[in-house]
Amino acid sequence: MSTISDSLTILISTMKVQSIIARRFDRLSVHGLGFSDFIILNLLDNAPVEKMRRIDLAEKIGLTASGVTRLLLPMEKTGFVTRESNQRDARVSYVVITAAGKKIFEEARQTAELIAKELLPSVKAKDLKILSETLFALGGNAY
Amino acid sequence: MSTISDSLTILISTMKVQSIIARRFDRLSVHGLGFSDFIILNLLDNAPVEKMRRIDLAEKIGLTASGVTRLLLPMEKTGFVTRESNQRDARVSYVVITAAGKKIFEEARQTAELIAKELLPSVKAKDLKILSETLFALGGNAY
DNA sequence: GCGATATAATTGATAACTCAAGTATATGTC
DNA sequence: GACATATACTTGAGTTATCAATTATATCGC
């Protein structure tokens, strides 16, 4: 038995915590959304022009471009997002949130906030700040 | 545009950070191990009797029992772990780390520690402790 | 000791990704 | 302005997980 470092322990622990978080957010399925769908809608809703390039979505959410393409396919079909081309660069296809997308996001957001409260009830504000900063240093988004 | 809470932001950020961590640990493939394989070997190496029930591995790593069964199949074939039955409870099949498993774990551990240092170079010792405790509150393991 | 219920593990079908390769377009260099 | 290189996105094949159902065994209440 050889003990691993605190740093490595924290990284492994993060992996487990992620699986716990992901499972809790399965409840978003009552809105017909996966957690990744919800995160995408949040990014779009907060984007200055309510549209983003697929590649930027991928970078922000921590998926590959391929993963984003596949994630968006059903969302386009359902009508939560649509495509928009870029006049100056024909390679780009923007992802635009629709009115239906905004509506479902607003509903899902209520559920998501409830889940967040359930998950982080006892964590002190100060500790949350440290967690937040560390996550940011590790590449997490600041929003 | 409606702003989400700090708590929710942190949970989403954790998801992204997890994807960054997982990608870095892809490097463990030089040892023929996935990150999950490595975590399993670490759990077994640290277990008091160097064996664990599948269900306990699942709980500790944050997977389902099904996921553990499928994860262990190739590791059994390669000979990093073996099975052992429980005399008192025939439902249980223990997972036991082999000498080969210990050897590869020891090698992979060096790589893993390097990656951990690369990922968390600047995080202060005090923050690491708080971080560790926060993750534990969220269901992370203490080890 | 028997039936109801709970637990440990596995399996079939499926979901949500990844990587590598391919297509289309843009940009830089000479 | 042609050619090499880079970028945005998609697609085929494979991986790694999930859930629901199944099998086998154990435990509880009577």
PDB file of C-alpha atoms in Angstrom, chain A residues 7-139:
ATOM      1  CA  SER A   7      -3.510  16.723  -4.837  1.00  0.00           C
ATOM      2  CA  LEU A   8      -4.185  13.433  -6.563  1.00  0.00           C
ATOM      3  CA  THR A   9      -6.781  12.558  -3.940  1.00  0.00           C
ATOM      4  CA  ILE A  10      -8.605  15.800  -4.631  1.00  0.00           C
ATOM      5  CA  LEU A  11      -8.628  15.174  -8.374  1.00  0.00           C
ATOM      6  CA  ILE A  12     -10.016  11.674  -7.876  1.00  0.00           C
ATOM      7  CA  SER A  13     -12.544  13.012  -5.409  1.00  0.00           C
ATOM      8  CA  THR A  14     -13.625  15.580  -7.982  1.00  0.00           C
ATOM      9  CA  MET A  15     -14.364  12.783 -10.428  1.00  0.00           C
ATOM     10  CA  LYS A  16     -16.638  11.116  -7.913  1.00  0.00           C
ATOM     11  CA  VAL A  17     -18.370  14.325  -6.937  1.00  0.00           C
ATOM     12  CA  GLN A  18     -19.034  14.982 -10.612  1.00  0.00           C
ATOM     13  CA  SER A  19     -20.807  11.635 -10.904  1.00  0.00           C
ATOM     14  CA  ILE A  20     -22.948  12.521  -7.886  1.00  0.00           C
ATOM     15  CA  ILE A  21     -23.808  15.928  -9.343  1.00  0.00           C
ATOM     16  CA  ALA A  22     -24.631  14.464 -12.757  1.00  0.00           C
ATOM     17  CA  ARG A  23     -26.962  11.918 -11.181  1.00  0.00           C
ATOM     18  CA  ARG A  24     -28.850  14.546  -9.220  1.00  0.00           C
ATOM     19  CA  PHE A  25     -29.393  16.623 -12.340  1.00  0.00           C
ATOM     20  CA  ASP A  26     -30.977  13.634 -14.065  1.00  0.00           C
ATOM     21  CA  ARG A  27     -34.136  15.133 -12.587  1.00  0.00           C
ATOM     22  CA  LEU A  28     -34.003  17.727 -15.370  1.00  0.00           C
ATOM     23  CA  SER A  29     -35.422  14.959 -17.555  1.00  0.00           C
ATOM     24  CA  VAL A  30     -38.877  16.024 -16.348  1.00  0.00           C
ATOM     25  CA  HIS A  31     -38.319  18.992 -18.672  1.00  0.00           C
ATOM     26  CA  GLY A  32     -37.014  16.721 -21.423  1.00  0.00           C
ATOM     27  CA  LEU A  33     -33.472  17.972 -20.912  1.00  0.00           C
ATOM     28  CA  GLY A  34     -30.180  16.374 -20.039  1.00  0.00           C
ATOM     29  CA  PHE A  35     -27.740  18.270 -17.843  1.00  0.00           C
ATOM     30  CA  SER A  36     -25.568  19.041 -20.867  1.00  0.00           C
ATOM     31  CA  ASP A  37     -28.606  20.380 -22.721  1.00  0.00           C
ATOM     32  CA  PHE A  38     -29.332  22.639 -19.778  1.00  0.00           C
ATOM     33  CA  ILE A  39     -25.763  23.934 -19.663  1.00  0.00           C
ATOM     34  CA  ILE A  40     -25.885  24.672 -23.397  1.00  0.00           C
ATOM     35  CA  LEU A  41     -29.137  26.598 -23.020  1.00  0.00           C
ATOM     36  CA  ASN A  42     -27.661  28.546 -20.126  1.00  0.00           C
ATOM     37  CA  LEU A  43     -24.614  29.473 -22.190  1.00  0.00           C
ATOM     38  CA  LEU A  44     -26.805  30.621 -25.076  1.00  0.00           C
ATOM     39  CA  ASP A  45     -29.180  32.506 -22.812  1.00  0.00           C
ATOM     40  CA  ASN A  46     -26.244  34.370 -21.316  1.00  0.00           C
ATOM     41  CA  ALA A  47     -24.444  35.030 -24.585  1.00  0.00           C
ATOM     42  CA  PRO A  48     -24.511  38.735 -25.502  1.00  0.00           C
ATOM     43  CA  VAL A  49     -26.256  38.062 -28.821  1.00  0.00           C
ATOM     44  CA  GLU A  50     -28.000  34.839 -27.815  1.00  0.00           C
ATOM     45  CA  LYS A  51     -26.021  32.840 -30.317  1.00  0.00           C
ATOM     46  CA  MET A  52     -22.688  31.047 -30.246  1.00  0.00           C
ATOM     47  CA  ARG A  53     -20.417  29.092 -32.530  1.00  0.00           C
ATOM     48  CA  ARG A  54     -20.414  25.360 -31.968  1.00  0.00           C
ATOM     49  CA  ILE A  55     -16.693  25.363 -31.333  1.00  0.00           C
ATOM     50  CA  ASP A  56     -17.074  27.946 -28.567  1.00  0.00           C
ATOM     51  CA  LEU A  57     -19.885  25.992 -26.967  1.00  0.00           C
ATOM     52  CA  ALA A  58     -17.638  22.938 -27.016  1.00  0.00           C
ATOM     53  CA  GLU A  59     -14.809  24.782 -25.326  1.00  0.00           C
ATOM     54  CA  LYS A  60     -17.068  26.302 -22.670  1.00  0.00           C
ATOM     55  CA  ILE A  61     -18.873  23.112 -21.786  1.00  0.00           C
ATOM     56  CA  GLY A  62     -15.805  20.881 -21.919  1.00  0.00           C
ATOM     57  CA  LEU A  63     -16.857  18.645 -24.805  1.00  0.00           C
ATOM     58  CA  THR A  64     -15.367  18.050 -28.229  1.00  0.00           C
ATOM     59  CA  ALA A  65     -16.842  19.699 -31.332  1.00  0.00           C
ATOM     60  CA  SER A  66     -18.121  16.282 -32.275  1.00  0.00           C
ATOM     61  CA  GLY A  67     -19.914  15.911 -28.982  1.00  0.00           C
ATOM     62  CA  VAL A  68     -21.592  19.292 -29.440  1.00  0.00           C
ATOM     63  CA  THR A  69     -22.819  18.386 -32.916  1.00  0.00           C
ATOM     64  CA  ARG A  70     -24.425  15.261 -31.548  1.00  0.00           C
ATOM     65  CA  LEU A  71     -25.820  16.979 -28.471  1.00  0.00           C
ATOM     66  CA  LEU A  72     -27.495  19.680 -30.545  1.00  0.00           C
ATOM     67  CA  LEU A  73     -29.108  17.402 -33.123  1.00  0.00           C
ATOM     68  CA  PRO A  74     -32.112  16.430 -30.970  1.00  0.00           C
ATOM     69  CA  MET A  75     -32.349  19.962 -29.576  1.00  0.00           C
ATOM     70  CA  GLU A  76     -32.675  21.330 -33.107  1.00  0.00           C
ATOM     71  CA  LYS A  77     -35.351  18.776 -33.873  1.00  0.00           C
ATOM     72  CA  THR A  78     -37.278  19.704 -30.751  1.00  0.00           C
ATOM     73  CA  GLY A  79     -36.896  23.343 -31.665  1.00  0.00           C
ATOM     74  CA  PHE A  80     -34.986  24.624 -28.625  1.00  0.00           C
ATOM     75  CA  VAL A  81     -32.205  25.929 -30.853  1.00  0.00           C
ATOM     76  CA  THR A  82     -31.783  26.725 -34.544  1.00  0.00           C
ATOM     77  CA  ARG A  83     -28.944  27.299 -36.968  1.00  0.00           C
ATOM     78  CA  GLU A  84     -27.725  30.570 -38.355  1.00  0.00           C
ATOM     79  CA  SER A  85     -24.917  31.009 -40.838  1.00  0.00           C
ATOM     80  CA  ASN A  86     -22.130  33.523 -40.648  1.00  0.00           C
ATOM     81  CA  GLN A  87     -21.930  35.873 -43.647  1.00  0.00           C
ATOM     82  CA  ARG A  88     -18.188  36.299 -43.368  1.00  0.00           C
ATOM     83  CA  ASP A  89     -17.232  32.701 -42.642  1.00  0.00           C
ATOM     84  CA  ALA A  90     -19.153  29.910 -44.318  1.00  0.00           C
ATOM     85  CA  ARG A  91     -17.522  27.276 -42.107  1.00  0.00           C
ATOM     86  CA  VAL A  92     -19.357  28.576 -39.081  1.00  0.00           C
ATOM     87  CA  SER A  93     -22.879  27.653 -38.124  1.00  0.00           C
ATOM     88  CA  TYR A  94     -24.150  29.562 -35.137  1.00  0.00           C
ATOM     89  CA  VAL A  95     -26.382  27.990 -32.540  1.00  0.00           C
ATOM     90  CA  VAL A  96     -29.277  30.292 -31.681  1.00  0.00           C
ATOM     91  CA  ILE A  97     -31.672  29.795 -28.767  1.00  0.00           C
ATOM     92  CA  THR A  98     -35.345  29.963 -29.756  1.00  0.00           C
ATOM     93  CA  ALA A  99     -38.335  31.284 -27.816  1.00  0.00           C
ATOM     94  CA  ALA A 100     -39.252  27.677 -27.014  1.00  0.00           C
ATOM     95  CA  GLY A 101     -35.678  27.134 -25.866  1.00  0.00           C
ATOM     96  CA  LYS A 102     -35.836  30.135 -23.566  1.00  0.00           C
ATOM     97  CA  LYS A 103     -39.142  28.999 -22.138  1.00  0.00           C
ATOM     98  CA  ILE A 104     -37.950  25.492 -21.332  1.00  0.00           C
ATOM     99  CA  PHE A 105     -34.701  26.864 -19.937  1.00  0.00           C
ATOM    100  CA  GLU A 106     -36.578  29.164 -17.599  1.00  0.00           C
ATOM    101  CA  GLU A 107     -38.630  26.229 -16.324  1.00  0.00           C
ATOM    102  CA  ALA A 108     -35.621  23.934 -16.018  1.00  0.00           C
ATOM    103  CA  ARG A 109     -33.690  26.658 -14.258  1.00  0.00           C
ATOM    104  CA  GLN A 110     -36.137  26.519 -11.343  1.00  0.00           C
ATOM    105  CA  THR A 111     -35.549  22.789 -10.974  1.00  0.00           C
ATOM    106  CA  ALA A 112     -31.798  23.208 -11.345  1.00  0.00           C
ATOM    107  CA  GLU A 113     -31.662  25.847  -8.633  1.00  0.00           C
ATOM    108  CA  LEU A 114     -33.571  23.537  -6.304  1.00  0.00           C
ATOM    109  CA  ILE A 115     -31.104  20.728  -6.971  1.00  0.00           C
ATOM    110  CA  ALA A 116     -28.184  23.088  -6.379  1.00  0.00           C
ATOM    111  CA  LYS A 117     -29.641  24.080  -3.017  1.00  0.00           C
ATOM    112  CA  GLU A 118     -30.102  20.450  -2.073  1.00  0.00           C
ATOM    113  CA  LEU A 119     -26.535  19.632  -2.998  1.00  0.00           C
ATOM    114  CA  LEU A 120     -24.815  22.603  -1.405  1.00  0.00           C
ATOM    115  CA  PRO A 121     -26.904  23.425   1.654  1.00  0.00           C
ATOM    116  CA  SER A 122     -24.260  23.115   4.281  1.00  0.00           C
ATOM    117  CA  VAL A 123     -21.231  24.446   2.479  1.00  0.00           C
ATOM    118  CA  LYS A 124     -20.067  27.780   3.872  1.00  0.00           C
ATOM    119  CA  ALA A 125     -19.995  30.791   1.578  1.00  0.00           C
ATOM    120  CA  LYS A 126     -16.282  31.256   2.197  1.00  0.00           C
ATOM    121  CA  ASP A 127     -15.514  27.656   1.316  1.00  0.00           C
ATOM    122  CA  LEU A 128     -17.639  27.980  -1.795  1.00  0.00           C
ATOM    123  CA  LYS A 129     -15.507  30.909  -2.844  1.00  0.00           C
ATOM    124  CA  ILE A 130     -12.310  28.890  -2.463  1.00  0.00           C
ATOM    125  CA  LEU A 131     -13.887  26.021  -4.370  1.00  0.00           C
ATOM    126  CA  SER A 132     -15.008  28.412  -7.068  1.00  0.00           C
ATOM    127  CA  GLU A 133     -11.558  29.950  -7.435  1.00  0.00           C
ATOM    128  CA  THR A 134      -9.843  26.584  -7.551  1.00  0.00           C
ATOM    129  CA  LEU A 135     -12.275  25.333 -10.176  1.00  0.00           C
ATOM    130  CA  PHE A 136     -11.598  28.457 -12.202  1.00  0.00           C
ATOM    131  CA  ALA A 137      -7.852  27.894 -11.927  1.00  0.00           C
ATOM    132  CA  LEU A 138      -8.435  24.394 -13.226  1.00  0.00           C
ATOM    133  CA  GLY A 139     -10.261  25.698 -16.284  1.00  0.00           C
TER     134      GLY A 139
END
